[in-house]
XYZ file of C-alpha atoms in Angstrom:
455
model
C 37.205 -24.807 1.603
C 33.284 -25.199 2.556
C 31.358 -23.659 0.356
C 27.734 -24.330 0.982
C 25.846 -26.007 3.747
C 25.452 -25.489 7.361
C 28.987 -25.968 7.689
C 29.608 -22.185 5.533
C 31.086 -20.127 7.949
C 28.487 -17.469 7.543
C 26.023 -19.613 6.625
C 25.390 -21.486 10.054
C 24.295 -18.402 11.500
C 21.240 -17.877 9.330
C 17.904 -19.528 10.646
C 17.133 -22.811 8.981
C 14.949 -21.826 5.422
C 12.825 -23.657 2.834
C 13.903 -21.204 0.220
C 17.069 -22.325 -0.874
C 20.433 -20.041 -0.845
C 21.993 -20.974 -4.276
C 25.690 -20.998 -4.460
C 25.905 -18.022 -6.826
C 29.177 -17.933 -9.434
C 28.649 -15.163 -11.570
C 26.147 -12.214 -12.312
C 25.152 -9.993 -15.135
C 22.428 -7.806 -15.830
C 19.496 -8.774 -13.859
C 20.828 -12.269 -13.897
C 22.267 -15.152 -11.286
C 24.391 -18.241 -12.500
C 24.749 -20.893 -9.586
C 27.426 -23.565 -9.518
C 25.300 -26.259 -11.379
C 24.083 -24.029 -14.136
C 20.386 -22.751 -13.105
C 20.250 -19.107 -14.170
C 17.901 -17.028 -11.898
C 16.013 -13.922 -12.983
C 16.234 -11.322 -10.368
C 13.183 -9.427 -9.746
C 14.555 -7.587 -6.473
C 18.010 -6.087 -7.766
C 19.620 -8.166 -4.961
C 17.703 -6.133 -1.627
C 16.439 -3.281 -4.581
C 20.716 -2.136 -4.585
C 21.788 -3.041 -7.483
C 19.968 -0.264 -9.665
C 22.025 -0.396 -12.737
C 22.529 -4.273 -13.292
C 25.187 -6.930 -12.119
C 28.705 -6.626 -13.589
C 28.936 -3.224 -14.777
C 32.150 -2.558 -16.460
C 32.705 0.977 -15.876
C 31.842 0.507 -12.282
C 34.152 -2.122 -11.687
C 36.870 0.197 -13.839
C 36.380 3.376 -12.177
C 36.917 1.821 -8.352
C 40.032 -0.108 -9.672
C 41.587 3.338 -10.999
C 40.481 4.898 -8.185
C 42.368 1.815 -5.922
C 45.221 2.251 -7.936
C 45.766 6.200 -7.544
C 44.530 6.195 -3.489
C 42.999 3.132 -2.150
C 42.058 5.443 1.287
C 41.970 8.680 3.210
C 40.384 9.512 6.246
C 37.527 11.952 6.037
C 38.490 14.079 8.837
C 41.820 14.704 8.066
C 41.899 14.815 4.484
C 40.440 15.192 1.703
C 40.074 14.152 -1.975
C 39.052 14.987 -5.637
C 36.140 11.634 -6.030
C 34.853 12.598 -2.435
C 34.400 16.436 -3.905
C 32.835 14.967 -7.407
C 30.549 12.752 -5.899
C 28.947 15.055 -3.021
C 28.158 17.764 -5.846
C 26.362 15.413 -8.069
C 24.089 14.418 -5.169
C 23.656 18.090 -4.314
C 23.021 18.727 -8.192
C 20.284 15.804 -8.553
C 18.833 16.303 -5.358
C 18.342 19.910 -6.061
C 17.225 22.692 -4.222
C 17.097 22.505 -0.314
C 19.405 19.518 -0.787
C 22.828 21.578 -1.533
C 24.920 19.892 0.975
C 25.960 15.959 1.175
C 27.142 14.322 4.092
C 28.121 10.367 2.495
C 27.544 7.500 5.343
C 27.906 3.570 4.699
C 24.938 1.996 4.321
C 21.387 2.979 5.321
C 20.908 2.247 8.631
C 23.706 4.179 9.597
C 22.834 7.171 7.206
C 19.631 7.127 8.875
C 21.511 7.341 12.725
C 23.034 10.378 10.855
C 20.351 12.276 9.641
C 18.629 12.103 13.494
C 22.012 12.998 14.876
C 22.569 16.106 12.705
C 19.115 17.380 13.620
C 19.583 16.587 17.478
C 23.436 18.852 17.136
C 21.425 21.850 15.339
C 18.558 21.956 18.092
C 21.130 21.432 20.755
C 23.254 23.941 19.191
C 20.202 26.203 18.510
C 19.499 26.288 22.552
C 17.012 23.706 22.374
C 18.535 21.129 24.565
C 15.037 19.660 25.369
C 14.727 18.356 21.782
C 15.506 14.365 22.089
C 12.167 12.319 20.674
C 11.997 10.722 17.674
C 8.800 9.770 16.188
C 8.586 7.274 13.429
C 5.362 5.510 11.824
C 3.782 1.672 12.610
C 4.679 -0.542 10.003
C 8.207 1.197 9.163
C 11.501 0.360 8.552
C 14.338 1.834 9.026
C 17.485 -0.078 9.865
C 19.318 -3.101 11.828
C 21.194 -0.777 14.468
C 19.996 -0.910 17.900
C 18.747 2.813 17.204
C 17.152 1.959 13.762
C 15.234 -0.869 15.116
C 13.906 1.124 17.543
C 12.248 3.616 15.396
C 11.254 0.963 12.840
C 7.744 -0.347 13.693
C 8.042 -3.932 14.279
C 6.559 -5.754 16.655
C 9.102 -8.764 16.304
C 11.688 -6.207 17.010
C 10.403 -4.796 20.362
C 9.432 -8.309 21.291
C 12.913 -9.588 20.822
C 14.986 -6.052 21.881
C 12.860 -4.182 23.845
C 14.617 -1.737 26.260
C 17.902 -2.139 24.408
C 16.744 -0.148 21.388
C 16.441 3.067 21.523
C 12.833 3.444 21.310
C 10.827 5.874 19.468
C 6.871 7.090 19.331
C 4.913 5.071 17.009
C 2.248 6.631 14.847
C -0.174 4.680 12.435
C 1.003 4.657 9.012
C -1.059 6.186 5.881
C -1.703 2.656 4.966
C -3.404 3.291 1.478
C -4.739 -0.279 1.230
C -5.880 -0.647 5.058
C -6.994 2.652 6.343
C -9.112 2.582 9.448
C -12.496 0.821 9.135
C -15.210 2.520 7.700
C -12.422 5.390 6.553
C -11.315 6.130 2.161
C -7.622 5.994 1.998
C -7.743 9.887 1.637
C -9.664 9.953 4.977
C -7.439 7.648 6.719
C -4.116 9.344 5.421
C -5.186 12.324 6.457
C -6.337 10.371 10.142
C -2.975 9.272 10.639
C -1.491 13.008 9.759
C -3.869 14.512 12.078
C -2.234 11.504 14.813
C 1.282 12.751 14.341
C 0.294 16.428 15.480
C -1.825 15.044 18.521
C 1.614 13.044 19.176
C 3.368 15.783 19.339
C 1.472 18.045 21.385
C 0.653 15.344 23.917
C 4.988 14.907 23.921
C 5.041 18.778 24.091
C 6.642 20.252 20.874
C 9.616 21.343 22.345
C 10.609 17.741 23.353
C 10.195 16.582 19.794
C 13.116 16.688 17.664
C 12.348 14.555 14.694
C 9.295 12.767 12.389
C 11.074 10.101 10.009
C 9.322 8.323 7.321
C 9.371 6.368 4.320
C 7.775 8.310 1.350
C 6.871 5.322 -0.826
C 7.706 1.818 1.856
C 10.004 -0.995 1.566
C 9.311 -4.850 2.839
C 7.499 -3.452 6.134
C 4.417 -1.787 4.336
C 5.160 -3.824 0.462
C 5.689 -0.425 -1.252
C 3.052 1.939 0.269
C 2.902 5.166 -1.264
C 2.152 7.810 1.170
C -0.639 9.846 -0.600
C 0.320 13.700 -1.544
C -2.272 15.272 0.933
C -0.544 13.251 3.861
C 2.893 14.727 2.955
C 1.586 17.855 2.564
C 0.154 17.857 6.262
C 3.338 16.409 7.580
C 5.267 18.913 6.189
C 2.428 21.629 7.763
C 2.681 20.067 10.705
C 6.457 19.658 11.430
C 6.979 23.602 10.065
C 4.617 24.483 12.547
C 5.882 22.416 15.682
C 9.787 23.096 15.098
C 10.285 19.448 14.396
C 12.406 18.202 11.307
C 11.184 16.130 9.037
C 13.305 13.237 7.700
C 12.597 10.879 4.595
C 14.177 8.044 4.465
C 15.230 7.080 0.907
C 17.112 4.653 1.091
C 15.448 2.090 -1.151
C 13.345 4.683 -2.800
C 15.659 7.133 -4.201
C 16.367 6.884 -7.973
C 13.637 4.160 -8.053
C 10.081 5.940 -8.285
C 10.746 7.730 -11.917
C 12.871 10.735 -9.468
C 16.020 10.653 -8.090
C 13.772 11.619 -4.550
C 10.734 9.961 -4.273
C 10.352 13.470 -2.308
C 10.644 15.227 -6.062
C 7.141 14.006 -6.566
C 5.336 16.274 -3.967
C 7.883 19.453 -4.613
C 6.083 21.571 -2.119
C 6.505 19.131 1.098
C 10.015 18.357 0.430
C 11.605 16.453 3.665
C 14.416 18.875 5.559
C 16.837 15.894 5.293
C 16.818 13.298 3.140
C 18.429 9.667 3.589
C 19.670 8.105 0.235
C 21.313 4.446 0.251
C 20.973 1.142 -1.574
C 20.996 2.626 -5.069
C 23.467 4.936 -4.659
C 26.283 2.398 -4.505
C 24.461 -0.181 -6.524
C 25.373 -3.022 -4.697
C 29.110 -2.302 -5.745
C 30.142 -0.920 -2.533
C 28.896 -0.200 0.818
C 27.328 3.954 0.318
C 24.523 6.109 1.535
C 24.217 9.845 1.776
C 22.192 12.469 4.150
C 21.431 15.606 1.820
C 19.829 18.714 3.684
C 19.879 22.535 2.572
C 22.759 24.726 2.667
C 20.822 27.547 4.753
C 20.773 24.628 7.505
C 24.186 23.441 7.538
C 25.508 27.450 7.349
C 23.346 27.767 10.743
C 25.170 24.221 12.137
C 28.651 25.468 10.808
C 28.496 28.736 12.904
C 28.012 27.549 16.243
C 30.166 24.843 16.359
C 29.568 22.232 12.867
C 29.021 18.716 12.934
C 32.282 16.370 13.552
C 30.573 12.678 13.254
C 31.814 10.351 10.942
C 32.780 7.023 10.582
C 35.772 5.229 9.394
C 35.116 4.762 5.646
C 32.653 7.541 5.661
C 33.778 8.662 1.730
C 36.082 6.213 1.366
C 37.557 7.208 -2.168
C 36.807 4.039 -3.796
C 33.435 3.929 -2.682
C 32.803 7.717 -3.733
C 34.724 6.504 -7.288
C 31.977 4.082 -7.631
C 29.282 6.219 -6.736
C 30.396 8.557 -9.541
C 30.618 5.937 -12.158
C 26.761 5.194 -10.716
C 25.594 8.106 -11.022
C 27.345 8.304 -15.081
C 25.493 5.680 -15.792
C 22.144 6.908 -14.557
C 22.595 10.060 -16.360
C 23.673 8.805 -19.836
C 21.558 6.049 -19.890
C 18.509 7.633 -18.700
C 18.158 5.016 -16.073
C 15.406 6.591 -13.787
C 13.399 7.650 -16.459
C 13.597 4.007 -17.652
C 12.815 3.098 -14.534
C 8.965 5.355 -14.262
C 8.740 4.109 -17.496
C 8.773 0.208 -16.889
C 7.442 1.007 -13.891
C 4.469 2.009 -15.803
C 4.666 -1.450 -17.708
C 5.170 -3.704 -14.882
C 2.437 -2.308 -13.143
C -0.068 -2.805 -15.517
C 0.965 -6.497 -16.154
C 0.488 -6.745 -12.550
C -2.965 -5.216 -12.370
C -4.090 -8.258 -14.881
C -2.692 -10.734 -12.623
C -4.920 -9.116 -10.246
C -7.856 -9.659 -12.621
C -6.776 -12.756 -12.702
C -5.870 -13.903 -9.414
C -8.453 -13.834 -6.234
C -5.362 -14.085 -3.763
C -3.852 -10.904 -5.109
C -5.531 -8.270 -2.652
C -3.649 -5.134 -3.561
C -1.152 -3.918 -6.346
C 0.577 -0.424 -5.097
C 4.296 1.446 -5.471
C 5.410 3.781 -7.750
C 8.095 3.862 -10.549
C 10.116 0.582 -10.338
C 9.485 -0.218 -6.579
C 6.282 -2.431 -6.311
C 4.186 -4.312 -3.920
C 1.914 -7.329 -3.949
C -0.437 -7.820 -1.306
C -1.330 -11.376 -0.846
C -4.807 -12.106 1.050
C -7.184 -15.182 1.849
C -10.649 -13.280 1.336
C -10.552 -10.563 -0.895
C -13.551 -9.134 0.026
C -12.373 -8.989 3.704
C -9.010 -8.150 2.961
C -8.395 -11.103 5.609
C -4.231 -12.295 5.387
C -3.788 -15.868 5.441
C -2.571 -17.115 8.904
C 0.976 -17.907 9.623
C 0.675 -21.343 9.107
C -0.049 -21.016 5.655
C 3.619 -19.291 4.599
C 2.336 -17.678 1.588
C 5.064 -15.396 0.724
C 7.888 -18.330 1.905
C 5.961 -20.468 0.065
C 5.426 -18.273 -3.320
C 9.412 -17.461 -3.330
C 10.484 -20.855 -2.699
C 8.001 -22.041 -5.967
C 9.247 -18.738 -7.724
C 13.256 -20.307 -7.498
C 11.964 -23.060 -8.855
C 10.215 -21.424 -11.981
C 13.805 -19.311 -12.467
C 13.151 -15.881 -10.305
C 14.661 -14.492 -7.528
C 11.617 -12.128 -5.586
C 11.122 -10.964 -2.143
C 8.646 -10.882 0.052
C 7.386 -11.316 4.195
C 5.213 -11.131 6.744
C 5.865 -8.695 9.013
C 4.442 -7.620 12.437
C 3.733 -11.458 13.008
C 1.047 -10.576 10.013
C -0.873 -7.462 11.523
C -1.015 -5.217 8.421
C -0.905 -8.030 5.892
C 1.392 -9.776 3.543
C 3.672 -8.583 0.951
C 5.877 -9.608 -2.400
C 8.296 -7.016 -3.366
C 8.854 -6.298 -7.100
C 12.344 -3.633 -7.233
C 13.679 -4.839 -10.363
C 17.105 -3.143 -12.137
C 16.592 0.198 -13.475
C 18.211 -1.298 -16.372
C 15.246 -3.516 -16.997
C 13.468 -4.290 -20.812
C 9.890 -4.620 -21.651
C 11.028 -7.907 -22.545
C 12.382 -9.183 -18.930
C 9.189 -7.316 -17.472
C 6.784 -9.711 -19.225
C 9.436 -12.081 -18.490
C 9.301 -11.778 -14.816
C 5.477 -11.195 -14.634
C 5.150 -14.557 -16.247
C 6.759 -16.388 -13.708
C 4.750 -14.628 -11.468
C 1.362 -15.580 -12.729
C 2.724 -19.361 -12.920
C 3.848 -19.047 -9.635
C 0.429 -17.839 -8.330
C -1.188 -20.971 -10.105
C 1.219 -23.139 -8.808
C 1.075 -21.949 -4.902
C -3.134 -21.633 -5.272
C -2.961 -24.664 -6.107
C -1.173 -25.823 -2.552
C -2.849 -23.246 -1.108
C -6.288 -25.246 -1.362
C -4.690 -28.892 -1.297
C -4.051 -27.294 2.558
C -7.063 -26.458 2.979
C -6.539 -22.855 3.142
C -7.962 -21.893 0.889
C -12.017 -22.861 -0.143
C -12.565 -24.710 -3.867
């Protein structure tokens, strides 16, 4: 059998990379083994999924019961005790406006549900007219043709155009790069005042939906949309009949709530999209949680009949369960605002200490490192230079896994991710931020033998 190599199956699809993909033979914790023995420390909990730590026992224990009892039932025409467990935890967590669960497969998909549930109520509602989506610029929010078209991307358009379905872009609060001249306060509350001339230039009653991230993933490197911006979205949609959606999926359980939403409790989303966590990087899982009151409305003139195939697939829901155990008796998200605490203020040294190291943002255990040429200027380095390739691909060799990309060809900067287990130590925090500041030496270092950088 091929294992490794452009001769991998899989593996000849990708785009050629410097940063090598390590044959990976076994996992634990927040740790990779590879076939000759390195042992990586995993900053990113795989793509920030695996939330409680590699190899979990009474994960793996709870989906084999589960397999051995019913291995599958289909949604639609049946139902089952795990799928009935698992949607009333969510609902409990989530708390109120969130009392009803819808489960999905992943986030992109969740995400495709979450629009399509709002389009069925204002259809249902007699507002046929109701069909635009409008999403922010930088955003992410999936790899479906749909989801790519509301993410703001410029590679995406470029590449796709037409064949996405297309959405309005707005700017993004962008805490770190608000409009020139503007405070991030003033430019936050810039970009809220763009979404309402959006929607009155698209006339209200065309607009179905506003989704967002609450705190961003790789396309923003963990901006945290300030509390006066979500407060005027919220304003804003309430007043034009438009719903408001917050995506979730990488920040739910990993900001110090199980909603990052929970941390502005009076502009709560009216649907929220939770994903990568939920599962843990165990199975494939997400989840669209809205209010009863909402889904009472839906249910009476006529309900909402989309699923998929292994929408709550027992196993999965099993897992999700033993996920959510573990949260709870471990006090995993608190963990996680504590360290989060922690590992941002051994970042903010390395920022002391480091001139390249234009921004340190996020909240709880969901970070972001802004990488710049000029700090005064905030100026990115160019393309050429590979910064974040580069730092990852010196970061494997110094023993840590971390993400990090330029997106938008480079337009709103450069980021590393930081989205370590919840399960994470003091310990493997100073542990990680270590290889971090060696990292930085080590790629400043290049960095000015290439000349981009001055001496």
């Amino acid at each position: 059998m091929i294992r490794q190599g452009l001769g991998n199956h899989q593996e000849a699809f990708y785009s050629p990379s410097d940063v090598p993909r390590p044959l990976i033979v076994k996992a634990e914790g927040l740790y990779y083994l590879t076939a000759d023995g390195t042992r990586y420390l995993d900053a990113n909990a795989g793509a920030a999924v695996a939330n409680i730590g590699l190899g979990n026992q009474r994960v793996v224990d709870a989906m084999v019961e589960q397999g051995r009892r019913m291995s599958f039932s289909y949604v639609r025409f049946s139902r089952h005790e795990a799928n009935f467990e698992l949607t009333a935890r969510i609902a409990e967590m989530a708390g109120p406006g969130f009392e009803r669960v819808h489960l999905s497969n992943d986030g992109s998909e969740a995400n495709e549900m979450a629009i399509k549930l709002a389009r069925q109520c204002a259809y249902l509602a007699g507002k046929p007219a109701k069909r635009k989506v409008i999403s922010l610029n930088p955003g992410y929010h999936g790899g479906t043709l749909a989801t790519m078209g509301w993410s703001g991307d410029a590679e995406y358009s470029a590449l796709w155009g037409d064949m996405t379905v297309p959405s309005t872009k707005v700017p993004a609060p962008l805490t770190y790069r608000p409009p020139t001249g503007m405070t991030s306060e003033e430019g936050a509350l810039w970009a809220a005042a763009e979404l309402e001339r959006t929607i009155v230039e698209l006339g209200p009653e065309n607009v179905l939906a506003f989704i967002m991230e609450p705190v961003g993933g790789t396309a923003t490197g963990a901006n945290v949309a300030p509390d006066s911006y979500l407060r005027a979205v919220r304003d804003i949609c309430d007043r034009h009949d438009v719903f408001l959606v917050f995506d979730e999926v990488m920040s739910a359980t990993r900001t110090g709530r199980f909603l990052a939403a929970h941390h502005v409790p009076d502009a709560l989303p009216d649907i929220a999209v939770i994903a990568k966590g939920l599962g843990a990087g165990y199975v494939p899982l997400a989840a669209i949680a809205c209010s009863a009151d909402l889904v009472a409305r839906l249910r009476a003139v006529g309900g909402f009949d989309l699923s998929h195939t292994y929408n709550a697939n027992p196993i999965s829901c099993a897992a999700g369960i033993a996920v959510l155990d573990e949260m709870r008796e471990h006090h995993l998200i608190e963990n996680g605002a504590e360290m989060g605490h922690l590992l941002r203020s051994r970042l903010d040294d390395l920022a002391r200490r480091w001139e390249i190291i234009g921004d340190v943002r996020g909240r709880g255990l969901m970070c972001g490192i802004e990488i710049v040429a000029d700090r005064q200027t905030k100026r990115p380095f160019p393309g050429t230079a590979r910064a974040a390739i580069e730092f990852r691909r010196i970061a494997m060799e110094n023993g840590l896994l971390i993400g990090g990309r330029r997106m938008n060809n480079g337009a709103f900067g450069e980021y590393l991710m930081l989205t370590p287990a919840l399960i994470i130590t003091p310990e493997q925090v100073d542990s990680i931020v270590s290889r971090i500041d060696k990292t930085f030496g080590l790629l400043t270092d290049q960095l000015h033998a290439h000349g981009f950088l001055k001496a």
